mmCIF file of C-alpha atoms in Angstrom:
data_model
loop_
_atom_site.group_PDB
_atom_site.id
_atom_site.type_symbol
_atom_site.label_atom_id
_atom_site.label_comp_id
_atom_site.label_asym_id
_atom_site.label_seq_id
_atom_site.Cartn_x
_atom_site.Cartn_y
_atom_site.Cartn_z
ATOM 1 C CA MET A 1 -49.150 31.463 37.773
ATOM 2 C CA GLU A 2 -50.342 30.225 34.371
ATOM 3 C CA LYS A 3 -48.194 27.584 32.700
ATOM 4 C CA ASN A 4 -49.092 28.659 29.172
ATOM 5 C CA PRO A 5 -47.519 31.738 27.570
ATOM 6 C CA ALA A 6 -50.758 32.971 26.025
ATOM 7 C CA VAL A 7 -53.714 33.641 28.275
ATOM 8 C CA PRO A 8 -57.033 32.814 26.582
ATOM 9 C CA MET A 9 -59.722 35.422 26.192
ATOM 10 C CA ARG A 10 -62.430 35.496 28.841
ATOM 11 C CA ARG A 11 -64.915 34.166 26.302
ATOM 12 C CA PRO A 12 -64.669 33.301 22.612
ATOM 13 C CA PRO A 13 -66.089 35.894 20.247
ATOM 14 C CA ALA A 14 -69.613 34.980 19.196
ATOM 15 C CA SER A 15 -69.949 37.350 16.283
ATOM 16 C CA ALA A 16 -68.104 39.642 13.917
ATOM 17 C CA LYS A 17 -69.090 42.519 16.205
ATOM 18 C CA SER A 18 -67.468 40.793 19.182
ATOM 19 C CA GLU A 19 -64.308 40.100 17.175
ATOM 20 C CA GLN A 20 -64.128 43.763 16.187
ATOM 21 C CA ARG A 21 -64.643 44.808 19.806
ATOM 22 C CA ILE A 22 -61.721 42.614 20.881
ATOM 23 C CA ARG A 23 -59.486 44.091 18.167
ATOM 24 C CA ASP A 24 -60.449 47.601 19.295
ATOM 25 C CA ILE A 25 -59.738 46.818 22.952
ATOM 26 C CA LEU A 26 -56.331 45.341 22.083
ATOM 27 C CA ARG A 27 -55.455 48.288 19.825
ATOM 28 C CA VAL A 28 -56.226 50.854 22.505
ATOM 29 C CA ALA A 29 -54.666 48.739 25.253
ATOM 30 C CA ARG A 30 -51.427 48.614 23.270
ATOM 31 C CA GLN A 31 -51.458 52.408 23.099
ATOM 32 C CA VAL A 32 -52.139 52.822 26.819
ATOM 33 C CA PHE A 33 -49.528 50.282 27.916
ATOM 34 C CA SER A 34 -47.007 51.896 25.574
ATOM 35 C CA GLU A 35 -47.630 55.325 27.086
ATOM 36 C CA ALA A 36 -47.963 54.433 30.765
ATOM 37 C CA GLY A 37 -46.361 51.025 31.317
ATOM 38 C CA PHE A 38 -48.094 48.149 33.045
ATOM 39 C CA GLN A 39 -48.220 49.525 36.592
ATOM 40 C CA ALA A 40 -49.677 52.939 35.716
ATOM 41 C CA ALA A 41 -52.032 51.780 32.960
ATOM 42 C CA THR A 42 -55.666 51.154 33.925
ATOM 43 C CA THR A 43 -58.578 49.384 32.332
ATOM 44 C CA THR A 44 -60.593 52.505 33.143
ATOM 45 C CA GLU A 45 -58.395 54.558 30.805
ATOM 46 C CA ILE A 46 -58.674 51.915 28.093
ATOM 47 C CA ALA A 47 -62.465 51.876 28.387
ATOM 48 C CA GLN A 48 -62.708 55.680 28.371
ATOM 49 C CA ARG A 49 -60.639 55.961 25.185
ATOM 50 C CA LEU A 50 -62.894 53.405 23.542
ATOM 51 C CA GLY A 51 -66.012 55.157 24.754
ATOM 52 C CA VAL A 52 -67.321 52.056 26.488
ATOM 53 C CA SER A 53 -67.832 50.968 30.071
ATOM 54 C CA GLU A 54 -65.091 49.187 31.981
ATOM 55 C CA ALA A 55 -67.490 46.245 32.287
ATOM 56 C CA THR A 56 -67.301 45.869 28.496
ATOM 57 C CA VAL A 57 -63.556 45.354 28.725
ATOM 58 C CA PHE A 58 -64.072 42.753 31.448
ATOM 59 C CA THR A 59 -66.565 40.959 29.231
ATOM 60 C CA TYR A 60 -63.670 39.849 27.037
ATOM 61 C CA PHE A 61 -60.663 39.991 29.377
ATOM 62 C CA GLY A 62 -60.389 38.989 33.016
ATOM 63 C CA GLY A 63 -58.406 42.084 34.013
ATOM 64 C CA LYS A 64 -55.410 44.270 33.295
ATOM 65 C CA ARG A 65 -52.883 41.475 33.608
ATOM 66 C CA GLU A 66 -54.693 39.203 31.168
ATOM 67 C CA LEU A 67 -55.124 42.084 28.739
ATOM 68 C CA CYS A 68 -51.467 43.039 28.958
ATOM 69 C CA VAL A 69 -50.363 39.451 28.399
ATOM 70 C CA ARG A 70 -52.520 39.313 25.269
ATOM 71 C CA VAL A 71 -51.068 42.595 23.973
ATOM 72 C CA VAL A 72 -47.495 41.408 24.500
ATOM 73 C CA SER A 73 -48.220 37.930 23.128
ATOM 74 C CA ASP A 74 -49.783 39.421 19.998
ATOM 75 C CA TRP A 75 -46.731 41.624 19.492
ATOM 76 C CA TYR A 76 -44.398 38.646 19.766
ATOM 77 C CA ASP A 77 -46.604 36.569 17.468
ATOM 78 C CA GLU A 78 -46.448 39.303 14.826
ATOM 79 C CA ILE A 79 -42.662 39.480 14.678
ATOM 80 C CA ILE A 80 -42.177 35.716 15.094
ATOM 81 C CA ALA A 81 -44.487 35.147 12.120
ATOM 82 C CA LYS A 82 -42.531 37.649 10.007
ATOM 83 C CA VAL A 83 -39.225 35.981 10.795
ATOM 84 C CA GLU A 84 -40.448 32.404 10.490
ATOM 85 C CA ASP A 85 -42.208 33.040 7.175
ATOM 86 C CA ALA A 86 -39.260 34.783 5.515
ATOM 87 C CA LEU A 87 -36.157 32.997 6.822
ATOM 88 C CA PRO A 88 -36.593 29.813 4.740
ATOM 89 C CA HIS A 89 -36.304 32.002 1.624
ATOM 90 C CA VAL A 90 -33.115 33.746 2.821
ATOM 91 C CA HIS A 91 -29.957 31.777 2.133
ATOM 92 C CA GLY A 92 -26.687 31.915 4.029
ATOM 93 C CA ALA A 93 -25.967 32.609 7.688
ATOM 94 C CA ARG A 94 -24.957 36.232 7.181
ATOM 95 C CA ALA A 95 -28.001 37.057 5.040
ATOM 96 C CA GLN A 96 -30.295 35.413 7.562
ATOM 97 C CA LEU A 97 -28.633 37.281 10.424
ATOM 98 C CA HIS A 98 -29.078 40.555 8.533
ATOM 99 C CA TYR A 99 -32.762 39.858 7.935
ATOM 100 C CA LEU A 100 -33.320 39.004 11.594
ATOM 101 C CA VAL A 101 -31.499 42.104 12.896
ATOM 102 C CA HIS A 102 -33.224 44.443 10.455
ATOM 103 C CA THR A 103 -36.669 42.957 11.201
ATOM 104 C CA HIS A 104 -36.070 43.135 14.960
ATOM 105 C CA LEU A 105 -35.064 46.800 14.887
ATOM 106 C CA ARG A 106 -37.764 47.865 12.428
ATOM 107 C CA HIS A 107 -40.568 46.051 14.231
ATOM 108 C CA LEU A 108 -39.619 47.346 17.672
ATOM 109 C CA LEU A 109 -39.371 50.934 16.465
ATOM 110 C CA ALA A 110 -42.323 50.824 14.068
ATOM 111 C CA GLU A 111 -44.903 52.127 16.533
ATOM 112 C CA GLY A 112 -42.640 54.635 18.221
ATOM 113 C CA PRO A 113 -40.457 54.561 21.323
ATOM 114 C CA GLY A 114 -43.334 53.935 23.741
ATOM 115 C CA LEU A 115 -44.077 50.345 22.775
ATOM 116 C CA CYS A 116 -40.377 49.632 22.270
ATOM 117 C CA ALA A 117 -39.593 50.769 25.828
ATOM 118 C CA PHE A 118 -42.579 48.842 27.179
ATOM 119 C CA ILE A 119 -41.536 45.561 25.564
ATOM 120 C CA LEU A 120 -37.892 45.927 26.622
ATOM 121 C CA SER A 121 -38.580 47.050 30.180
ATOM 122 C CA GLU A 122 -41.368 44.587 30.967
ATOM 123 C CA GLY A 123 -39.361 41.757 29.456
ATOM 124 C CA ARG A 124 -36.382 42.607 31.624
ATOM 125 C CA ALA A 125 -38.431 42.968 34.821
ATOM 126 C CA ARG A 126 -39.173 39.251 35.144
ATOM 127 C CA ASN A 127 -41.688 40.026 37.877
ATOM 128 C CA ASP A 128 -44.289 37.646 39.257
ATOM 129 C CA ASP A 129 -46.878 38.974 36.839
ATOM 130 C CA PHE A 130 -45.092 38.072 33.623
ATOM 131 C CA GLY A 131 -41.864 36.198 34.371
ATOM 132 C CA GLU A 132 -42.795 32.732 33.153
ATOM 133 C CA ILE A 133 -44.881 34.037 30.265
ATOM 134 C CA TYR A 134 -42.086 36.293 29.015
ATOM 135 C CA ALA A 135 -39.566 33.480 29.331
ATOM 136 C CA GLU A 136 -41.592 31.265 26.992
ATOM 137 C CA LEU A 137 -42.265 34.096 24.543
ATOM 138 C CA GLN A 138 -38.591 35.009 24.379
ATOM 139 C CA ARG A 139 -37.610 31.368 23.951
ATOM 140 C CA ARG A 140 -39.866 31.197 20.893
ATOM 141 C CA TYR A 141 -38.634 34.581 19.736
ATOM 142 C CA THR A 142 -34.941 33.731 19.904
ATOM 143 C CA ALA A 143 -35.351 30.218 18.458
ATOM 144 C CA PRO A 144 -34.800 31.352 14.827
ATOM 145 C CA LEU A 145 -31.497 32.998 15.774
ATOM 146 C CA MET A 146 -30.402 29.860 17.616
ATOM 147 C CA ARG A 147 -31.102 27.842 14.469
ATOM 148 C CA ILE A 148 -29.134 30.305 12.352
ATOM 149 C CA LEU A 149 -26.178 30.107 14.723
ATOM 150 C CA ALA A 150 -26.306 26.311 15.011
ATOM 151 C CA GLN A 151 -26.454 25.842 11.237
ATOM 152 C CA GLY A 152 -23.676 28.398 10.779
ATOM 153 C CA GLN A 153 -21.486 26.458 13.184
ATOM 154 C CA ALA A 154 -22.260 23.210 11.371
ATOM 155 C CA ASP A 155 -21.352 24.810 8.029
ATOM 156 C CA GLY A 156 -18.149 26.321 9.424
ATOM 157 C CA ASP A 157 -19.342 29.905 8.890
ATOM 158 C CA ILE A 158 -19.672 30.737 12.602
ATOM 159 C CA ARG A 159 -17.147 30.116 15.328
ATOM 160 C CA GLN A 160 -17.499 26.895 17.282
ATOM 161 C CA ASP A 161 -15.432 27.828 20.329
ATOM 162 C CA MET A 162 -18.340 29.540 22.126
ATOM 163 C CA PRO A 163 -21.696 28.113 23.265
ATOM 164 C CA LEU A 164 -24.811 29.199 21.387
ATOM 165 C CA ARG A 165 -26.299 30.977 24.405
ATOM 166 C CA LEU A 166 -23.322 33.358 24.551
ATOM 167 C CA LEU A 167 -23.468 33.975 20.818
ATOM 168 C CA ARG A 168 -27.177 34.723 21.195
ATOM 169 C CA SER A 169 -26.398 37.335 23.849
ATOM 170 C CA ALA A 170 -23.671 38.768 21.618
ATOM 171 C CA VAL A 171 -26.337 39.459 18.982
ATOM 172 C CA TYR A 172 -29.264 40.682 21.074
ATOM 173 C CA GLY A 173 -27.149 42.711 23.521
ATOM 174 C CA PRO A 174 -25.936 45.298 20.963
ATOM 175 C CA MET A 175 -29.412 45.495 19.442
ATOM 176 C CA GLU A 176 -30.911 46.338 22.814
ATOM 177 C CA HIS A 177 -28.378 49.142 23.300
ATOM 178 C CA VAL A 178 -29.258 50.518 19.857
ATOM 179 C CA LEU A 179 -32.952 50.443 20.721
ATOM 180 C CA TRP A 180 -32.546 52.112 24.118
ATOM 181 C CA ASP A 181 -30.432 54.816 22.480
ATOM 182 C CA ALA A 182 -33.240 55.442 19.981
ATOM 183 C CA ILE A 183 -35.791 55.531 22.809
ATOM 184 C CA LEU A 184 -33.803 58.029 24.876
ATOM 185 C CA ARG A 185 -33.136 60.261 21.878
ATOM 186 C CA GLY A 186 -36.713 59.982 20.706
ATOM 187 C CA ALA A 187 -35.593 59.358 17.138
ATOM 188 C CA ARG A 188 -35.983 56.247 15.033
ATOM 189 C CA GLY A 189 -32.961 56.903 12.805
ATOM 190 C CA ASP A 190 -32.100 55.062 9.601
ATOM 191 C CA VAL A 191 -32.967 51.491 10.583
ATOM 192 C CA ALA A 192 -31.541 49.975 7.387
ATOM 193 C CA ALA A 193 -28.195 51.751 7.819
ATOM 194 C CA ILE A 194 -28.021 50.834 11.511
ATOM 195 C CA ALA A 195 -28.758 47.191 10.671
ATOM 196 C CA ASP A 196 -25.992 47.180 8.025
ATOM 197 C CA GLN A 197 -23.458 48.594 10.479
ATOM 198 C CA LEU A 198 -24.498 46.275 13.288
ATOM 199 C CA VAL A 199 -24.391 43.143 11.151
ATOM 200 C CA GLY A 200 -20.976 44.135 9.792
ATOM 201 C CA PHE A 201 -19.684 44.365 13.344
ATOM 202 C CA LEU A 202 -21.429 41.212 14.558
ATOM 203 C CA TRP A 203 -20.329 39.099 11.611
ATOM 204 C CA GLN A 204 -16.665 39.828 12.278
ATOM 205 C CA ALA A 205 -17.162 38.702 15.885
ATOM 206 C CA LEU A 206 -19.065 35.565 14.874
ATOM 207 C CA GLN A 207 -16.675 34.331 12.215
ATOM 208 C CA PRO A 208 -14.243 31.531 13.099
ATOM 209 C CA PRO A 209 -10.875 32.896 14.228
ATOM 210 C CA GLN A 210 -8.093 32.470 11.709
ATOM 211 C CA GLN A 211 -5.664 29.724 12.668
ATOM 212 C CA ASN A 212 -2.655 31.811 11.664
ATOM 213 C CA ALA A 213 -3.864 34.665 13.829
ATOM 214 C CA LEU A 214 -4.412 32.304 16.736
ATOM 215 C CA ALA A 215 -0.911 30.853 16.375
ATOM 216 C CA LEU A 216 0.596 34.338 16.235
ATOM 217 C CA ALA A 217 -1.341 35.444 19.323
ATOM 218 C CA GLN A 218 -0.206 32.339 21.194
ATOM 219 C CA PHE A 219 3.421 32.953 20.179
ATOM 220 C CA ARG A 220 3.234 36.568 21.316
ATOM 221 C CA GLY A 221 1.780 35.465 24.625
ATOM 222 C CA GLU A 222 4.579 32.956 25.154
ATOM 223 C CA VAL A 223 7.218 35.592 24.337
ATOM 224 C CA GLN A 224 5.641 38.055 26.769
ATOM 225 C CA ASP A 225 5.537 35.386 29.482
ATOM 226 C CA ALA A 226 9.215 34.576 28.888
ATOM 227 C CA LEU A 227 10.229 38.256 29.043
ATOM 228 C CA HIS A 228 8.234 38.694 32.244
ATOM 229 C CA ARG A 229 9.966 35.725 33.852
ATOM 230 C CA LEU A 230 13.356 37.040 32.748
ATOM 231 C CA GLN A 231 12.682 40.503 34.178
ATOM 232 C CA SER A 232 11.432 39.009 37.428
ATOM 233 C CA SER A 233 14.559 36.898 37.680
ATOM 234 C CA GLU A 234 16.838 39.891 37.096
ATOM 235 C CA ASN A 235 14.985 41.999 39.637
ATOM 236 C CA SER A 236 15.461 39.341 42.290
ATOM 237 C CA ASP A 237 19.199 38.960 41.592
ATOM 238 C CA GLY A 238 18.898 35.658 39.905
ATOM 239 C CA GLY A 239 16.223 34.199 42.173
ATOM 240 C CA ALA A 240 13.705 31.744 40.792
ATOM 241 C CA TYR A 241 10.560 33.153 39.137
#
C-alpha cells in the first residue's frame, strides 16, 4: 500500500493538450464514481463517455484505483484550500466554526447527492484500497477544526473538560447525519439555514458549562443520592444502605 496520500500520475503532462486530457479524464471519472461507486465503476465506462480508448486513460493513470484516489484527493484539496485560505480572515471561534460548517455542507452537496454519498461511503469503508490514503486526507481535512477547537479552549470560549478528538466528532457527526438525510431525500435544502441551525446547536454544546449550573446539578445529585439511601433504609426496616 502506498505511504503517500496522493498517488502521482502515470506520467507528467508534456503539453497543454495532455493537461487538458487529464482534466477531462478526472472530470468524467468524478461523474462515474459518483454515479456507480468505486466497485461498480469501470475505466471502460470512463473512456466511452470521453470518446477515447481505454488505453488513453491508462496512458495517464495506472488503473481504476489510482484514478479514484486522484479524484478523491482533488476533491479534498479543493475544500481544504477553501477553508485554509478563508479562515485566517474570520475572527472568533464561533464565526470560524460557522464558516467551516457552512463550507463543508455546501461543498459536499454542490455537485449533487452522488458525489456526496461516494465521499462519505468510501471514507467510512476504510478498505484495503483506500484506508491509509483516506486517513491522511481526513487528518488534513479536520486539522482546521482541531485548530479552531484548541484555540477556543485556550481563549476560554470552548469547554476544556473534553478531549479535542471527542469535540471533533461532536461537530462532524451531526453534519454527516444532515448530509445523509439530504442524500436519501434527494434534496439539497437551504444550506445556509441548515448551517445556522446546526452551529446554534453545536455552539451551546461546545461552550464551557456554567459553574453555577454545575454546582446546582451536583447538589441535586447529592440530594437524590441521600433520598435514595433513606428510602432503601426504610424499606429494609432500618438496615444499612
